[in-house]
Amino acid sequence: MKNIFIDFEATQYTQEIISIGATAKSGEEFYSLVKPKHKIGNFVSGLTGIKEEDLENAPTADIVFSNFFSWLQEINKDNKKIKFICYGNCDLLFASNTLKNLDNSMTAQMALSLIISNIVDYADYVKSYFGLSKYVSLLKVAQYYSGEDLNQDHNALNDAKLLR
């Protein structure tokens, strides 16, 4: 089994992916901004620091997820089953909404379908493992396990690394 820790940032209203960050357990990384078909929204822009102008020249979801599929093939030469580990239930929704908005790239469709069918929400595990009545933030979990005072900047790659 190959674990890929993954995080997405998405638009405020249509919840399309605007950035992807992924890191393998062994340390390989993938990051890209993604040009959405709709505006990102002021709340998301303030939270992530990503502005509309940052996305004007970003590659489309078709290009980004085709590149992501190639990255997966490169780091998984032994063809192990891939499990995508996220934190929170939003990433599945973001991937599903982005899949619906793709143009014609078969490899981008395959990448998003692979994510959707093999995604595991680690927040559920943490809640169950500790017998909690509500979910705990990724930052609190990372601080607990690391014993360090950490920061979370809502950058998709940094959040994926924080989860790893």
Short mmCIF file of N, CA and C in Angstrom, two decimals:
data_model
loop_
_atom_site.label_atom_id
_atom_site.label_comp_id
_atom_site.label_asym_id
_atom_site.label_seq_id
_atom_site.Cartn_x
_atom_site.Cartn_y
_atom_site.Cartn_z
N MET A 1 0.85 -1.18 0.00
CA MET A 1 0.00 0.00 0.00
C MET A 1 0.89 1.24 0.00
N LYS A 2 0.60 2.18 -0.86
CA LYS A 2 1.33 3.44 -0.94
C LYS A 2 0.41 4.53 -0.40
N ASN A 3 0.86 5.20 0.66
CA ASN A 3 0.08 6.29 1.24
C ASN A 3 0.50 7.62 0.65
N ILE A 4 -0.48 8.36 0.16
CA ILE A 4 -0.28 9.71 -0.35
C ILE A 4 -1.13 10.64 0.52
N PHE A 5 -0.46 11.57 1.18
CA PHE A 5 -1.17 12.55 2.01
C PHE A 5 -1.51 13.72 1.10
N ILE A 6 -2.79 14.11 1.09
CA ILE A 6 -3.27 15.05 0.09
C ILE A 6 -4.14 16.13 0.72
N ASP A 7 -4.07 17.31 0.14
CA ASP A 7 -4.93 18.40 0.58
C ASP A 7 -5.26 19.27 -0.62
N PHE A 8 -6.47 19.81 -0.59
CA PHE A 8 -6.92 20.74 -1.61
C PHE A 8 -7.39 22.03 -0.96
N GLU A 9 -7.22 23.12 -1.68
CA GLU A 9 -7.91 24.37 -1.37
C GLU A 9 -8.88 24.56 -2.53
N ALA A 10 -10.03 25.18 -2.24
CA ALA A 10 -11.07 25.26 -3.26
C ALA A 10 -11.79 26.60 -3.22
N THR A 11 -12.53 26.87 -4.30
CA THR A 11 -13.31 28.10 -4.38
C THR A 11 -14.38 28.11 -3.29
N GLN A 12 -14.84 29.29 -2.96
CA GLN A 12 -15.78 29.46 -1.86
C GLN A 12 -17.17 28.92 -2.17
N TYR A 13 -17.69 29.20 -3.34
CA TYR A 13 -19.09 28.86 -3.61
C TYR A 13 -19.25 27.60 -4.46
N THR A 14 -18.42 27.41 -5.47
CA THR A 14 -18.56 26.23 -6.33
C THR A 14 -17.68 25.08 -5.87
N GLN A 15 -16.81 25.34 -4.95
CA GLN A 15 -15.93 24.34 -4.34
C GLN A 15 -15.15 23.53 -5.37
N GLU A 16 -14.56 24.27 -6.33
CA GLU A 16 -13.63 23.69 -7.29
C GLU A 16 -12.22 23.84 -6.74
N ILE A 17 -11.37 22.89 -7.01
CA ILE A 17 -10.00 22.92 -6.52
C ILE A 17 -9.23 24.08 -7.14
N ILE A 18 -8.54 24.84 -6.27
CA ILE A 18 -7.66 25.92 -6.75
C ILE A 18 -6.19 25.63 -6.43
N SER A 19 -5.96 24.65 -5.57
CA SER A 19 -4.58 24.19 -5.36
C SER A 19 -4.61 22.77 -4.81
N ILE A 20 -3.57 22.03 -5.18
CA ILE A 20 -3.40 20.65 -4.71
C ILE A 20 -2.00 20.53 -4.13
N GLY A 21 -1.94 19.87 -2.99
CA GLY A 21 -0.66 19.52 -2.39
C GLY A 21 -0.71 18.06 -2.03
N ALA A 22 0.34 17.34 -2.36
CA ALA A 22 0.39 15.91 -2.03
C ALA A 22 1.83 15.55 -1.70
N THR A 23 1.97 14.65 -0.75
CA THR A 23 3.28 14.15 -0.39
C THR A 23 3.17 12.67 -0.08
N ALA A 24 4.10 11.91 -0.59
CA ALA A 24 4.14 10.48 -0.31
C ALA A 24 4.77 10.27 1.06
N LYS A 25 4.50 9.14 1.65
CA LYS A 25 5.10 8.81 2.94
C LYS A 25 6.62 8.87 2.85
N SER A 26 7.16 8.54 1.68
CA SER A 26 8.61 8.54 1.46
C SER A 26 9.17 9.93 1.17
N GLY A 27 8.30 10.95 1.06
CA GLY A 27 8.77 12.32 0.95
C GLY A 27 8.62 13.01 -0.40
N GLU A 28 8.30 12.29 -1.48
CA GLU A 28 8.10 12.95 -2.77
C GLU A 28 6.91 13.90 -2.66
N GLU A 29 6.99 15.03 -3.38
CA GLU A 29 5.95 16.05 -3.26
C GLU A 29 5.41 16.48 -4.61
N PHE A 30 4.15 16.90 -4.60
CA PHE A 30 3.50 17.48 -5.78
C PHE A 30 2.70 18.68 -5.31
N TYR A 31 2.84 19.80 -6.03
CA TYR A 31 2.05 20.99 -5.71
C TYR A 31 1.74 21.76 -6.98
N SER A 32 0.55 22.29 -7.06
CA SER A 32 0.20 23.17 -8.17
C SER A 32 -1.01 24.01 -7.80
N LEU A 33 -1.01 25.23 -8.30
CA LEU A 33 -2.23 26.03 -8.33
C LEU A 33 -3.07 25.48 -9.47
N VAL A 34 -4.38 25.73 -9.42
CA VAL A 34 -5.30 25.24 -10.45
C VAL A 34 -6.23 26.39 -10.82
N LYS A 35 -6.30 26.69 -12.10
CA LYS A 35 -7.19 27.76 -12.57
C LYS A 35 -8.64 27.26 -12.55
N PRO A 36 -9.48 27.86 -11.69
CA PRO A 36 -10.88 27.41 -11.63
C PRO A 36 -11.71 28.07 -12.72
N LYS A 37 -12.90 27.54 -12.91
CA LYS A 37 -13.81 28.12 -13.89
C LYS A 37 -14.63 29.25 -13.28
N HIS A 38 -14.63 29.37 -11.95
CA HIS A 38 -15.40 30.40 -11.26
C HIS A 38 -14.50 31.18 -10.30
N LYS A 39 -15.00 32.29 -9.81
CA LYS A 39 -14.26 33.14 -8.86
C LYS A 39 -13.99 32.37 -7.56
N ILE A 40 -12.88 32.73 -6.87
CA ILE A 40 -12.52 31.98 -5.67
C ILE A 40 -13.25 32.46 -4.42
N GLY A 41 -13.62 33.71 -4.35
CA GLY A 41 -14.33 34.25 -3.18
C GLY A 41 -13.38 34.88 -2.19
N ASN A 42 -13.84 35.94 -1.54
CA ASN A 42 -13.01 36.71 -0.61
C ASN A 42 -12.59 35.91 0.63
N PHE A 43 -13.49 35.08 1.16
CA PHE A 43 -13.14 34.30 2.36
C PHE A 43 -11.98 33.36 2.06
N VAL A 44 -12.06 32.63 0.96
CA VAL A 44 -11.01 31.68 0.59
C VAL A 44 -9.72 32.40 0.29
N SER A 45 -9.82 33.53 -0.39
CA SER A 45 -8.63 34.32 -0.70
C SER A 45 -7.94 34.77 0.59
N GLY A 46 -8.73 35.23 1.56
CA GLY A 46 -8.16 35.65 2.84
C GLY A 46 -7.57 34.49 3.62
N LEU A 47 -8.22 33.33 3.58
CA LEU A 47 -7.76 32.15 4.32
C LEU A 47 -6.47 31.58 3.74
N THR A 48 -6.42 31.47 2.42
CA THR A 48 -5.30 30.79 1.76
C THR A 48 -4.20 31.74 1.27
N GLY A 49 -4.54 33.01 1.11
CA GLY A 49 -3.60 33.95 0.53
C GLY A 49 -3.55 33.88 -0.99
N ILE A 50 -4.35 32.99 -1.58
CA ILE A 50 -4.40 32.86 -3.05
C ILE A 50 -5.38 33.91 -3.57
N LYS A 51 -4.92 34.68 -4.53
CA LYS A 51 -5.72 35.75 -5.12
C LYS A 51 -6.12 35.37 -6.55
N GLU A 52 -7.17 36.03 -7.04
CA GLU A 52 -7.63 35.79 -8.42
C GLU A 52 -6.48 35.91 -9.41
N GLU A 53 -5.65 36.96 -9.22
CA GLU A 53 -4.54 37.19 -10.17
C GLU A 53 -3.49 36.09 -10.11
N ASP A 54 -3.38 35.39 -8.96
CA ASP A 54 -2.45 34.26 -8.86
C ASP A 54 -2.88 33.11 -9.75
N LEU A 55 -4.18 33.03 -10.00
CA LEU A 55 -4.73 31.90 -10.75
C LEU A 55 -4.93 32.18 -12.23
N GLU A 56 -4.76 33.43 -12.64
CA GLU A 56 -4.99 33.79 -14.05
C GLU A 56 -4.12 32.98 -15.00
N ASN A 57 -2.87 32.75 -14.64
CA ASN A 57 -1.95 32.00 -15.51
C ASN A 57 -1.69 30.58 -15.02
N ALA A 58 -2.46 30.15 -14.03
CA ALA A 58 -2.30 28.78 -13.51
C ALA A 58 -2.83 27.79 -14.55
N PRO A 59 -2.31 26.58 -14.54
CA PRO A 59 -2.83 25.56 -15.45
C PRO A 59 -4.25 25.14 -15.06
N THR A 60 -5.00 24.67 -16.02
CA THR A 60 -6.37 24.21 -15.77
C THR A 60 -6.35 22.89 -14.99
N ALA A 61 -7.50 22.51 -14.48
CA ALA A 61 -7.62 21.24 -13.75
C ALA A 61 -7.25 20.06 -14.65
N ASP A 62 -7.59 20.14 -15.94
CA ASP A 62 -7.23 19.06 -16.86
C ASP A 62 -5.71 18.87 -16.92
N ILE A 63 -4.98 19.96 -16.98
CA ILE A 63 -3.52 19.88 -17.05
C ILE A 63 -2.94 19.43 -15.71
N VAL A 64 -3.39 20.05 -14.63
CA VAL A 64 -2.84 19.74 -13.30
C VAL A 64 -3.05 18.27 -12.96
N PHE A 65 -4.26 17.76 -13.15
CA PHE A 65 -4.52 16.38 -12.74
C PHE A 65 -3.95 15.36 -13.72
N SER A 66 -3.70 15.75 -14.96
CA SER A 66 -2.92 14.90 -15.86
C SER A 66 -1.48 14.81 -15.37
N ASN A 67 -0.93 15.95 -14.97
CA ASN A 67 0.43 15.97 -14.40
C ASN A 67 0.48 15.18 -13.09
N PHE A 68 -0.56 15.29 -12.28
CA PHE A 68 -0.62 14.55 -11.03
C PHE A 68 -0.64 13.04 -11.29
N PHE A 69 -1.39 12.63 -12.31
CA PHE A 69 -1.44 11.22 -12.67
C PHE A 69 -0.05 10.72 -13.07
N SER A 70 0.66 11.53 -13.86
CA SER A 70 2.04 11.17 -14.25
C SER A 70 2.95 11.08 -13.03
N TRP A 71 2.79 12.02 -12.08
CA TRP A 71 3.57 12.00 -10.84
C TRP A 71 3.30 10.71 -10.06
N LEU A 72 2.04 10.33 -9.98
CA LEU A 72 1.68 9.08 -9.28
C LEU A 72 2.36 7.88 -9.94
N GLN A 73 2.35 7.84 -11.26
CA GLN A 73 3.00 6.74 -11.96
C GLN A 73 4.50 6.71 -11.68
N GLU A 74 5.11 7.87 -11.63
CA GLU A 74 6.55 7.98 -11.39
C GLU A 74 6.94 7.49 -9.99
N ILE A 75 6.15 7.86 -8.99
CA ILE A 75 6.52 7.48 -7.62
C ILE A 75 5.99 6.11 -7.23
N ASN A 76 5.17 5.50 -8.08
CA ASN A 76 4.58 4.20 -7.76
C ASN A 76 4.94 3.17 -8.82
N LYS A 77 6.23 3.08 -9.11
CA LYS A 77 6.70 2.16 -10.15
C LYS A 77 6.45 0.69 -9.80
N ASP A 78 6.31 0.40 -8.51
CA ASP A 78 6.04 -0.97 -8.10
C ASP A 78 4.54 -1.30 -8.12
N ASN A 79 3.72 -0.36 -8.60
CA ASN A 79 2.28 -0.56 -8.80
C ASN A 79 1.53 -1.03 -7.56
N LYS A 80 1.87 -0.45 -6.43
CA LYS A 80 1.13 -0.75 -5.21
C LYS A 80 -0.20 -0.01 -5.23
N LYS A 81 -1.16 -0.55 -4.48
CA LYS A 81 -2.44 0.14 -4.33
C LYS A 81 -2.17 1.46 -3.63
N ILE A 82 -2.83 2.52 -4.08
CA ILE A 82 -2.64 3.85 -3.50
C ILE A 82 -3.82 4.20 -2.61
N LYS A 83 -3.47 4.73 -1.43
CA LYS A 83 -4.49 5.25 -0.51
C LYS A 83 -4.18 6.73 -0.34
N PHE A 84 -5.20 7.58 -0.54
CA PHE A 84 -5.05 9.02 -0.37
C PHE A 84 -5.60 9.39 1.00
N ILE A 85 -4.75 9.98 1.82
CA ILE A 85 -5.14 10.33 3.18
C ILE A 85 -5.33 11.84 3.24
N CYS A 86 -6.54 12.23 3.64
CA CYS A 86 -6.86 13.65 3.79
C CYS A 86 -7.27 13.90 5.24
N TYR A 87 -7.56 15.14 5.56
CA TYR A 87 -8.03 15.46 6.90
C TYR A 87 -9.27 16.33 6.77
N GLY A 88 -10.42 15.74 7.08
CA GLY A 88 -11.70 16.43 6.96
C GLY A 88 -12.44 15.94 5.73
N ASN A 89 -13.74 16.15 5.74
CA ASN A 89 -14.57 15.59 4.67
C ASN A 89 -14.72 16.50 3.45
N CYS A 90 -14.09 17.64 3.41
CA CYS A 90 -14.23 18.56 2.28
C CYS A 90 -13.47 18.12 1.04
N ASP A 91 -12.33 17.47 1.21
CA ASP A 91 -11.49 17.13 0.06
C ASP A 91 -12.20 16.21 -0.93
N LEU A 92 -13.01 15.29 -0.44
CA LEU A 92 -13.77 14.42 -1.33
C LEU A 92 -14.75 15.24 -2.16
N LEU A 93 -15.44 16.18 -1.54
CA LEU A 93 -16.36 17.06 -2.25
C LEU A 93 -15.63 17.91 -3.28
N PHE A 94 -14.48 18.46 -2.90
CA PHE A 94 -13.69 19.29 -3.83
C PHE A 94 -13.28 18.47 -5.07
N ALA A 95 -12.81 17.25 -4.84
CA ALA A 95 -12.39 16.39 -5.95
C ALA A 95 -13.59 16.05 -6.85
N SER A 96 -14.73 15.75 -6.25
CA SER A 96 -15.94 15.42 -7.03
C SER A 96 -16.40 16.60 -7.86
N ASN A 97 -16.42 17.79 -7.27
CA ASN A 97 -16.85 18.99 -8.01
C ASN A 97 -15.88 19.32 -9.14
N THR A 98 -14.61 19.12 -8.92
CA THR A 98 -13.62 19.39 -9.95
C THR A 98 -13.73 18.37 -11.08
N LEU A 99 -13.97 17.12 -10.74
CA LEU A 99 -14.16 16.08 -11.76
C LEU A 99 -15.31 16.45 -12.70
N LYS A 100 -16.39 16.97 -12.14
CA LYS A 100 -17.56 17.35 -12.96
C LYS A 100 -17.23 18.48 -13.92
N ASN A 101 -16.26 19.33 -13.58
CA ASN A 101 -15.93 20.49 -14.39
C ASN A 101 -14.76 20.29 -15.35
N LEU A 102 -14.22 19.08 -15.42
CA LEU A 102 -13.11 18.84 -16.35
C LEU A 102 -13.60 18.96 -17.78
N ASP A 103 -12.66 19.25 -18.67
CA ASP A 103 -13.00 19.31 -20.08
C ASP A 103 -12.91 17.90 -20.67
N ASN A 104 -11.78 17.54 -21.26
CA ASN A 104 -11.72 16.25 -21.97
C ASN A 104 -10.53 15.38 -21.61
N SER A 105 -9.76 15.71 -20.62
CA SER A 105 -8.56 14.95 -20.33
C SER A 105 -8.88 13.63 -19.62
N MET A 106 -8.60 12.54 -20.30
CA MET A 106 -8.86 11.22 -19.73
C MET A 106 -7.95 10.97 -18.52
N THR A 107 -6.68 11.40 -18.60
CA THR A 107 -5.78 11.15 -17.47
C THR A 107 -6.17 11.99 -16.25
N ALA A 108 -6.68 13.20 -16.46
CA ALA A 108 -7.17 14.00 -15.33
C ALA A 108 -8.39 13.33 -14.71
N GLN A 109 -9.27 12.79 -15.53
CA GLN A 109 -10.43 12.06 -15.03
C GLN A 109 -10.00 10.84 -14.23
N MET A 110 -8.99 10.14 -14.74
CA MET A 110 -8.49 8.96 -14.02
C MET A 110 -7.89 9.35 -12.68
N ALA A 111 -7.11 10.42 -12.65
CA ALA A 111 -6.49 10.86 -11.40
C ALA A 111 -7.53 11.22 -10.36
N LEU A 112 -8.51 12.03 -10.74
CA LEU A 112 -9.54 12.43 -9.78
C LEU A 112 -10.41 11.25 -9.36
N SER A 113 -10.71 10.36 -10.29
CA SER A 113 -11.49 9.17 -9.95
C SER A 113 -10.72 8.26 -9.00
N LEU A 114 -9.42 8.15 -9.21
CA LEU A 114 -8.57 7.36 -8.32
C LEU A 114 -8.58 7.95 -6.91
N ILE A 115 -8.47 9.27 -6.83
CA ILE A 115 -8.53 9.94 -5.52
C ILE A 115 -9.87 9.68 -4.85
N ILE A 116 -10.94 9.94 -5.57
CA ILE A 116 -12.30 9.82 -5.03
C ILE A 116 -12.57 8.40 -4.51
N SER A 117 -12.10 7.41 -5.25
CA SER A 117 -12.40 6.02 -4.87
C SER A 117 -11.47 5.46 -3.80
N ASN A 118 -10.39 6.18 -3.49
CA ASN A 118 -9.42 5.66 -2.52
C ASN A 118 -9.04 6.67 -1.45
N ILE A 119 -9.94 7.58 -1.12
CA ILE A 119 -9.63 8.62 -0.13
C ILE A 119 -10.09 8.18 1.26
N VAL A 120 -9.25 8.46 2.23
CA VAL A 120 -9.53 8.11 3.62
C VAL A 120 -9.41 9.38 4.45
N ASP A 121 -10.44 9.67 5.23
CA ASP A 121 -10.46 10.86 6.08
C ASP A 121 -9.84 10.51 7.43
N TYR A 122 -8.63 11.00 7.67
CA TYR A 122 -7.92 10.71 8.92
C TYR A 122 -8.61 11.36 10.12
N ALA A 123 -9.38 12.42 9.91
CA ALA A 123 -10.11 13.07 11.01
C ALA A 123 -11.09 12.09 11.66
N ASP A 124 -11.71 11.23 10.86
CA ASP A 124 -12.61 10.21 11.41
C ASP A 124 -11.84 9.25 12.31
N TYR A 125 -10.66 8.84 11.86
CA TYR A 125 -9.82 7.94 12.64
C TYR A 125 -9.44 8.57 13.98
N VAL A 126 -8.99 9.82 13.95
CA VAL A 126 -8.56 10.52 15.17
C VAL A 126 -9.74 10.63 16.15
N LYS A 127 -10.89 11.01 15.65
CA LYS A 127 -12.08 11.15 16.50
C LYS A 127 -12.42 9.81 17.17
N SER A 128 -12.41 8.75 16.40
CA SER A 128 -12.72 7.42 16.92
C SER A 128 -11.64 6.91 17.88
N TYR A 129 -10.37 7.05 17.49
CA TYR A 129 -9.25 6.55 18.27
C TYR A 129 -9.22 7.15 19.68
N PHE A 130 -9.46 8.46 19.76
CA PHE A 130 -9.42 9.14 21.04
C PHE A 130 -10.79 9.19 21.73
N GLY A 131 -11.82 8.62 21.12
CA GLY A 131 -13.16 8.60 21.71
C GLY A 131 -13.75 9.99 21.88
N LEU A 132 -13.52 10.84 20.90
CA LEU A 132 -13.97 12.23 20.99
C LEU A 132 -15.41 12.37 20.50
N SER A 133 -16.10 13.38 21.00
CA SER A 133 -17.47 13.63 20.56
C SER A 133 -17.51 14.55 19.34
N LYS A 134 -16.42 15.28 19.10
CA LYS A 134 -16.36 16.14 17.92
C LYS A 134 -14.96 16.07 17.32
N TYR A 135 -14.85 16.59 16.12
CA TYR A 135 -13.58 16.55 15.40
C TYR A 135 -12.58 17.54 15.98
N VAL A 136 -11.30 17.20 15.83
CA VAL A 136 -10.20 18.04 16.28
C VAL A 136 -9.47 18.53 15.03
N SER A 137 -8.97 19.75 15.05
CA SER A 137 -8.29 20.30 13.88
C SER A 137 -6.99 19.56 13.59
N LEU A 138 -6.59 19.60 12.34
CA LEU A 138 -5.33 19.00 11.93
C LEU A 138 -4.17 19.62 12.70
N LEU A 139 -4.21 20.92 12.90
CA LEU A 139 -3.14 21.60 13.63
C LEU A 139 -2.99 21.06 15.04
N LYS A 140 -4.09 20.86 15.74
CA LYS A 140 -4.03 20.33 17.11
C LYS A 140 -3.48 18.91 17.13
N VAL A 141 -3.87 18.11 16.18
CA VAL A 141 -3.36 16.73 16.10
C VAL A 141 -1.87 16.73 15.83
N ALA A 142 -1.43 17.56 14.87
CA ALA A 142 0.00 17.63 14.54
C ALA A 142 0.81 18.13 15.72
N GLN A 143 0.29 19.11 16.45
CA GLN A 143 0.99 19.62 17.63
C GLN A 143 1.07 18.55 18.72
N TYR A 144 0.00 17.79 18.88
CA TYR A 144 -0.02 16.73 19.88
C TYR A 144 1.07 15.69 19.58
N TYR A 145 1.12 15.23 18.34
CA TYR A 145 2.08 14.19 17.98
C TYR A 145 3.52 14.68 17.89
N SER A 146 3.71 15.93 17.48
CA SER A 146 5.07 16.45 17.34
C SER A 146 5.62 17.02 18.64
N GLY A 147 4.73 17.45 19.53
CA GLY A 147 5.16 18.10 20.75
C GLY A 147 5.69 19.50 20.51
N GLU A 148 5.44 20.04 19.32
CA GLU A 148 5.93 21.36 18.95
C GLU A 148 4.77 22.33 18.74
N ASP A 149 5.07 23.62 18.83
CA ASP A 149 4.10 24.66 18.51
C ASP A 149 4.18 24.91 17.01
N LEU A 150 3.19 24.46 16.26
CA LEU A 150 3.21 24.54 14.81
C LEU A 150 2.22 25.59 14.32
N ASN A 151 2.34 25.97 13.05
CA ASN A 151 1.41 26.89 12.40
C ASN A 151 0.79 26.21 11.20
N GLN A 152 -0.41 26.65 10.84
CA GLN A 152 -1.08 26.16 9.65
C GLN A 152 -1.44 27.36 8.79
N ASP A 153 -0.96 27.36 7.54
CA ASP A 153 -1.19 28.52 6.67
C ASP A 153 -2.19 28.26 5.55
N HIS A 154 -2.81 27.10 5.55
CA HIS A 154 -3.79 26.71 4.53
C HIS A 154 -3.20 26.75 3.13
N ASN A 155 -1.93 26.36 3.03
CA ASN A 155 -1.29 26.06 1.76
C ASN A 155 -1.44 24.56 1.58
N ALA A 156 -1.94 24.13 0.43
CA ALA A 156 -2.26 22.71 0.24
C ALA A 156 -1.07 21.79 0.48
N LEU A 157 0.11 22.15 0.00
CA LEU A 157 1.28 21.29 0.21
C LEU A 157 1.70 21.29 1.67
N ASN A 158 1.72 22.46 2.29
CA ASN A 158 2.10 22.51 3.71
C ASN A 158 1.13 21.72 4.58
N ASP A 159 -0.17 21.78 4.25
CA ASP A 159 -1.14 21.01 5.02
C ASP A 159 -0.97 19.51 4.79
N ALA A 160 -0.64 19.11 3.56
CA ALA A 160 -0.38 17.68 3.29
C ALA A 160 0.83 17.20 4.06
N LYS A 161 1.87 18.04 4.13
CA LYS A 161 3.06 17.67 4.90
C LYS A 161 2.76 17.66 6.40
N LEU A 162 1.93 18.56 6.86
CA LEU A 162 1.53 18.57 8.27
C LEU A 162 0.79 17.27 8.60
N LEU A 163 -0.04 16.83 7.71
CA LEU A 163 -0.77 15.57 7.90
C LEU A 163 0.18 14.38 7.89
N ARG A 164 1.17 14.39 7.00
CA ARG A 164 2.12 13.29 6.95
C ARG A 164 2.90 13.20 8.25
#
